[in-house]
């Protein structure tokens, strides 16, 4: 796993970073990041497993995921500084939302409303 997937995952995560950072506002950047991470968990089972830490010995893969986690924290900090994201919404909340999405996308029969719950969780965090 650690021999092949980190390069592919790294490319996908780098593209997500570039796409997110190209957005015009802190809110748009964080929204793009969250949507992109959810899309990746849906489209790439190996990356989803890596984000959910199902391969604890795949250190290169975990390092790539950790860089994305750090980007998520930076985007949260920027949205807090801009005053558009509730101070109550933290990196732990982001990871929980992404965990819910990753778990649901991995489940062969997830609850039908999982994406709506994830979207509502994010929508409730915005102050404006």
Backbone as JSON, one array per atom type, in Angstrom:
{
  "sequence": "XXXXXXXXXXXXXXXXXXXXXXXXXXXXXXXXXXXXXXXXXXXXXXXXXXXXXXXXXXXXXXXXXXXXXXXXXXXXXXXXXXXXXXXXXXXXXXXXXXXXXXXXXXXXXXXXXXXXXXXXXXXXXXXX",
  "N": [[0.82, -1.19, 0.0], [1.88, 1.27, 0.85], [3.78, 1.66, -1.02], [2.72, 2.39, -3.5], [0.25, 3.85, -3.41], [0.67, 6.39, -1.99], [1.84, 8.23, -3.84], [-0.14, 8.55, -5.81], [-2.3, 9.36, -4.19], [-1.13, 11.63, -3.11], [-0.92, 13.27, -5.4], [-3.64, 13.69, -5.97], [-4.47, 14.95, -3.62], [-2.85, 17.2, -3.68], [-3.83, 18.46, -5.97], [-6.39, 19.03, -5.0], [-5.71, 20.82, -2.98], [-4.64, 22.96, -4.48], [-6.91, 23.66, -5.98], [-8.67, 24.4, -3.94], [-7.31, 26.56, -2.7], [-7.4, 28.37, -4.74], [-9.8, 29.63, -4.66], [-11.98, 32.49, -4.12], [-12.48, 33.49, -1.5], [-12.15, 33.08, 2.12], [-14.27, 31.48, 3.07], [-15.2, 30.23, 0.71], [-12.9, 28.82, 0.05], [-12.64, 26.98, 2.18], [-15.08, 25.61, 1.92], [-14.71, 24.49, -0.64], [-12.57, 22.8, -0.1], [-13.7, 20.99, 1.78], [-15.82, 19.86, 0.26], [-14.3, 18.77, -1.8], [-12.71, 16.9, -0.41], [-14.69, 15.16, 0.46], [-15.65, 14.26, -2.01], [-13.35, 12.93, -2.88], [-13.22, 10.84, -1.01], [-15.42, 9.44, -1.76], [-14.84, 8.66, -4.37], [-12.38, 7.36, -4.35], [-11.52, 4.59, -2.93], [-9.16, 3.65, -1.65], [-7.82, 5.98, -0.83], [-9.77, 6.96, 0.83], [-9.72, 4.94, 2.82], [-7.16, 5.46, 3.77], [-7.45, 8.06, 4.83], [-9.17, 7.47, 6.87], [-7.49, 6.13, 8.48], [-7.01, 3.38, 8.21], [-4.81, 1.99, 7.48], [-2.44, 1.8, 9.37], [0.32, 1.38, 9.26], [1.22, 2.46, 6.93], [3.12, 4.75, 6.48], [4.0, 6.82, 4.72], [1.71, 7.37, 3.28], [0.01, 8.2, 5.33], [1.35, 10.5, 6.09], [0.91, 12.12, 3.84], [-1.84, 12.46, 4.07], [-1.88, 13.77, 6.52], [-0.81, 16.23, 5.81], [-2.93, 17.28, 4.39], [-4.78, 17.46, 6.42], [-3.57, 19.45, 7.94], [-3.8, 21.56, 6.12], [-6.58, 21.84, 6.14], [-6.89, 22.79, 8.77], [-5.55, 25.26, 8.52], [-7.27, 26.52, 6.7], [-9.58, 26.69, 8.22], [-8.66, 28.39, 10.25], [-8.23, 30.71, 8.71], [-10.87, 31.28, 7.9], [-12.01, 31.74, 10.39], [-10.57, 34.04, 11.11], [-11.55, 35.77, 9.2], [-14.05, 36.08, 10.1], [-16.21, 34.62, 9.21], [-16.72, 32.04, 9.91], [-17.98, 30.18, 12.56], [-16.53, 30.41, 15.76], [-16.81, 28.2, 17.28], [-16.59, 26.07, 15.58], [-14.22, 23.75, 14.92], [-11.01, 22.24, 14.08], [-11.32, 19.65, 14.91], [-14.05, 19.31, 14.57], [-14.2, 19.51, 11.8], [-12.72, 17.22, 11.08], [-14.4, 15.3, 12.14], [-16.71, 15.59, 10.58], [-15.63, 14.89, 8.08], [-14.86, 12.29, 8.69], [-17.38, 11.13, 9.16], [-18.41, 11.3, 6.55], [-16.51, 9.75, 5.18], [-16.82, 7.27, 6.43], [-19.51, 6.71, 5.86], [-19.38, 6.62, 3.07], [-17.92, 4.37, 2.72], [-19.44, 2.35, 3.65], [-21.57, -0.28, 2.63], [-24.32, 0.07, 2.67], [-25.25, 2.81, 3.55], [-27.0, 5.19, 5.71], [-29.64, 6.87, 4.06], [-29.72, 9.66, 4.25], [-27.17, 10.66, 4.85], [-25.39, 12.44, 3.52], [-26.83, 14.8, 3.48], [-26.94, 15.38, 6.22], [-24.23, 15.82, 6.74], [-23.82, 18.07, 5.06], [-25.57, 19.9, 6.27], [-24.37, 20.16, 8.76], [-22.04, 21.54, 8.13], [-23.15, 23.86, 6.97], [-24.39, 25.0, 9.18], [-22.27, 26.0, 10.59], [-21.37, 28.38, 9.58], [-21.16, 31.91, 9.97], [-22.11, 33.94, 8.46]],
  "CA": [[0.0, 0.0, 0.0], [2.7, 2.47, 1.0], [4.68, 1.8, -2.17], [2.04, 2.9, -4.69], [-0.86, 4.78, -3.17], [1.01, 7.76, -1.6], [2.06, 9.1, -4.99], [-1.45, 8.84, -6.4], [-3.04, 10.16, -3.22], [-0.46, 12.93, -3.04], [-1.32, 14.06, -6.57], [-5.04, 14.08, -5.81], [-4.56, 15.91, -2.52], [-2.23, 18.45, -4.15], [-4.82, 19.11, -6.86], [-7.43, 19.57, -4.14], [-5.14, 22.0, -2.32], [-4.57, 24.04, -5.47], [-8.28, 24.06, -6.31], [-9.23, 25.08, -2.77], [-6.63, 27.84, -2.5], [-7.71, 29.3, -5.84], [-11.12, 30.23, -4.43], [-11.84, 33.92, -3.83], [-12.71, 33.9, -0.11], [-11.9, 32.0, 3.09], [-15.41, 30.56, 3.1], [-15.19, 29.44, -0.52], [-11.76, 27.9, 0.11], [-12.97, 25.87, 3.09], [-16.15, 24.82, 1.29], [-14.12, 23.7, -1.73], [-11.77, 21.76, 0.53], [-14.59, 19.98, 2.35], [-16.49, 19.16, -0.85], [-13.29, 17.98, -2.5], [-12.35, 15.75, 0.41], [-15.81, 14.2, 0.41], [-15.63, 13.66, -3.34], [-12.24, 11.97, -2.93], [-13.56, 9.64, -0.25], [-16.42, 8.69, -2.54], [-14.3, 8.16, -5.64], [-11.12, 6.65, -4.2], [-11.6, 3.8, -1.69], [-7.86, 3.55, -0.97], [-7.58, 7.24, -0.16], [-10.74, 6.97, 1.93], [-9.17, 4.09, 3.88], [-6.01, 6.16, 4.35], [-7.95, 9.16, 5.64], [-9.78, 6.87, 8.06], [-6.39, 5.5, 9.19], [-7.15, 1.93, 8.19], [-3.5, 1.43, 7.19], [-1.57, 2.53, 10.3], [1.73, 1.2, 8.94], [1.52, 3.14, 5.67], [3.54, 6.06, 6.99], [4.03, 7.82, 3.65], [0.32, 7.7, 2.99], [-0.5, 8.97, 6.47], [1.97, 11.83, 6.01], [0.17, 12.88, 2.81], [-3.13, 12.8, 4.67], [-1.63, 14.76, 7.57], [-0.64, 17.54, 5.15], [-4.28, 17.76, 4.08], [-5.37, 17.84, 7.7], [-2.98, 20.76, 8.27], [-4.43, 22.54, 5.24], [-7.91, 22.06, 6.69], [-6.73, 23.67, 9.93], [-5.24, 26.6, 8.02], [-8.49, 27.09, 6.1], [-10.45, 27.03, 9.35], [-8.08, 29.59, 10.87], [-8.51, 31.84, 7.81], [-12.3, 31.59, 7.97], [-12.22, 32.36, 11.71], [-10.02, 35.4, 11.04], [-12.44, 36.58, 8.35], [-15.32, 36.23, 10.8], [-17.3, 33.93, 8.51], [-16.9, 30.7, 10.47], [-18.17, 30.19, 14.0], [-15.36, 30.01, 16.55], [-17.1, 26.87, 17.82], [-16.23, 25.05, 14.59], [-12.78, 23.53, 15.05], [-10.44, 21.18, 13.24], [-11.94, 18.38, 15.34], [-15.36, 19.24, 13.9], [-13.94, 19.19, 10.39], [-12.33, 15.81, 10.97], [-15.59, 14.49, 12.41], [-17.55, 15.64, 9.37], [-14.97, 14.09, 7.04], [-14.95, 10.9, 9.14], [-18.75, 10.67, 8.87], [-18.52, 11.12, 5.1], [-15.69, 8.62, 4.79], [-17.44, 6.05, 6.94], [-20.74, 6.47, 5.08], [-19.06, 6.25, 1.69], [-17.3, 3.05, 2.77], [-20.48, 1.41, 4.04], [-22.35, -0.7, 1.46], [-25.7, 0.55, 2.74], [-25.31, 3.88, 4.54], [-28.29, 5.86, 5.78], [-29.88, 7.67, 2.86], [-29.54, 11.09, 4.47], [-25.87, 11.0, 5.42], [-24.79, 13.64, 2.89], [-27.62, 15.95, 3.93], [-26.5, 15.68, 7.58], [-22.9, 16.42, 6.61], [-23.99, 19.42, 4.5], [-26.19, 20.75, 7.29], [-23.36, 20.42, 9.79], [-21.17, 22.6, 7.62], [-23.96, 25.07, 6.79], [-24.67, 25.57, 10.5], [-21.04, 26.56, 11.15], [-21.1, 29.7, 9.01], [-21.78, 33.03, 10.67], [-22.74, 34.82, 7.46]],
  "C": [[0.86, 1.26, 0.0], [3.65, 2.67, -0.18], [4.03, 2.49, -3.36], [1.08, 4.04, -4.39], [-0.41, 6.19, -2.78], [1.24, 8.71, -2.77], [0.74, 9.5, -5.63], [-2.26, 9.72, -5.47], [-2.44, 11.55, -3.11], [-0.84, 13.83, -4.19], [-2.76, 14.56, -6.42], [-5.19, 15.14, -4.72], [-3.91, 17.24, -2.89], [-3.18, 19.2, -5.09], [-5.95, 19.72, -6.05], [-6.94, 20.84, -3.44], [-5.13, 23.19, -3.28], [-5.96, 24.57, -5.82], [-8.89, 24.84, -5.16], [-8.62, 26.47, -2.6], [-6.91, 28.84, -3.61], [-9.05, 30.0, -5.66], [-10.97, 31.65, -3.88], [-11.99, 34.35, -2.37], [-12.39, 32.75, 0.84], [-13.05, 30.99, 3.14], [-15.4, 29.65, 1.88], [-14.04, 28.43, -0.52], [-12.07, 26.7, 1.01], [-14.07, 25.01, 2.51], [-15.61, 23.93, 0.17], [-13.3, 22.54, -1.17], [-12.66, 20.63, 1.05], [-15.27, 19.17, 1.24], [-15.51, 18.26, -1.59], [-12.86, 16.75, -1.72], [-13.46, 14.7, 0.39], [-15.85, 13.51, -0.95], [-14.51, 12.62, -3.47], [-12.57, 10.7, -2.16], [-14.57, 8.78, -0.99], [-15.8, 8.01, -3.76], [-13.05, 7.29, -5.5], [-11.12, 5.87, -2.88], [-10.27, 3.7, -0.94], [-7.54, 4.83, -0.21], [-8.54, 7.39, 1.02], [-10.2, 6.14, 3.1], [-7.97, 4.77, 4.55], [-6.46, 7.29, 5.27], [-8.58, 8.65, 6.94], [-8.76, 6.08, 8.88], [-6.53, 3.98, 9.29], [-5.83, 1.21, 7.87], [-2.46, 2.12, 8.09], [-0.07, 2.39, 10.0], [2.14, 1.88, 7.64], [1.92, 4.58, 5.98], [3.58, 7.13, 5.92], [2.62, 8.3, 3.3], [-0.27, 8.55, 4.11], [0.09, 10.38, 6.45], [1.27, 12.7, 4.96], [-1.18, 13.32, 3.36], [-2.96, 13.87, 5.75], [-1.42, 16.16, 6.98], [-2.0, 18.13, 4.79], [-5.01, 18.18, 5.34], [-4.86, 19.22, 8.12], [-3.57, 21.86, 7.39], [-5.84, 22.85, 5.74], [-7.87, 22.99, 7.89], [-6.43, 25.1, 9.5], [-6.47, 27.28, 7.43], [-9.5, 27.48, 7.17], [-9.96, 28.31, 10.01], [-8.37, 30.84, 10.03], [-9.97, 32.25, 7.87], [-12.66, 32.19, 9.32], [-11.75, 33.82, 11.66], [-10.91, 36.33, 10.22], [-13.79, 36.81, 9.02], [-16.49, 35.52, 10.15], [-17.61, 32.55, 9.07], [-17.01, 30.83, 11.98], [-16.9, 29.72, 14.7], [-15.55, 28.63, 17.16], [-16.74, 25.75, 16.86], [-14.72, 24.93, 14.57], [-12.3, 22.47, 14.06], [-11.01, 19.82, 13.64], [-13.31, 18.22, 14.68], [-15.19, 18.89, 12.43], [-13.6, 17.72, 10.23], [-13.51, 14.89, 11.24], [-16.51, 14.45, 11.21], [-16.94, 14.77, 8.28], [-14.99, 12.6, 7.41], [-16.34, 10.34, 8.85], [-18.91, 10.39, 7.38], [-17.72, 9.9, 4.65], [-16.28, 7.29, 5.24], [-18.69, 5.71, 6.13], [-20.41, 6.01, 3.67], [-18.43, 4.87, 1.61], [-18.33, 1.96, 3.07], [-21.3, 1.01, 2.82], [-23.81, -0.24, 1.5], [-25.83, 1.63, 3.82], [-26.71, 4.47, 4.64], [-28.45, 6.81, 4.59], [-29.57, 9.15, 3.05], [-28.17, 11.51, 4.96], [-25.28, 12.27, 4.83], [-25.53, 14.9, 3.33], [-27.19, 16.35, 5.35], [-25.13, 16.34, 7.56], [-23.03, 17.86, 6.1], [-24.61, 20.37, 5.52], [-25.2, 21.07, 8.41], [-22.44, 21.54, 9.37], [-21.95, 23.92, 7.51], [-24.2, 25.76, 8.13], [-23.45, 26.27, 11.1], [-20.74, 27.98, 10.65], [-21.82, 30.79, 9.79], [-22.49, 33.97, 9.71], [-23.09, 34.02, 6.22]]
}
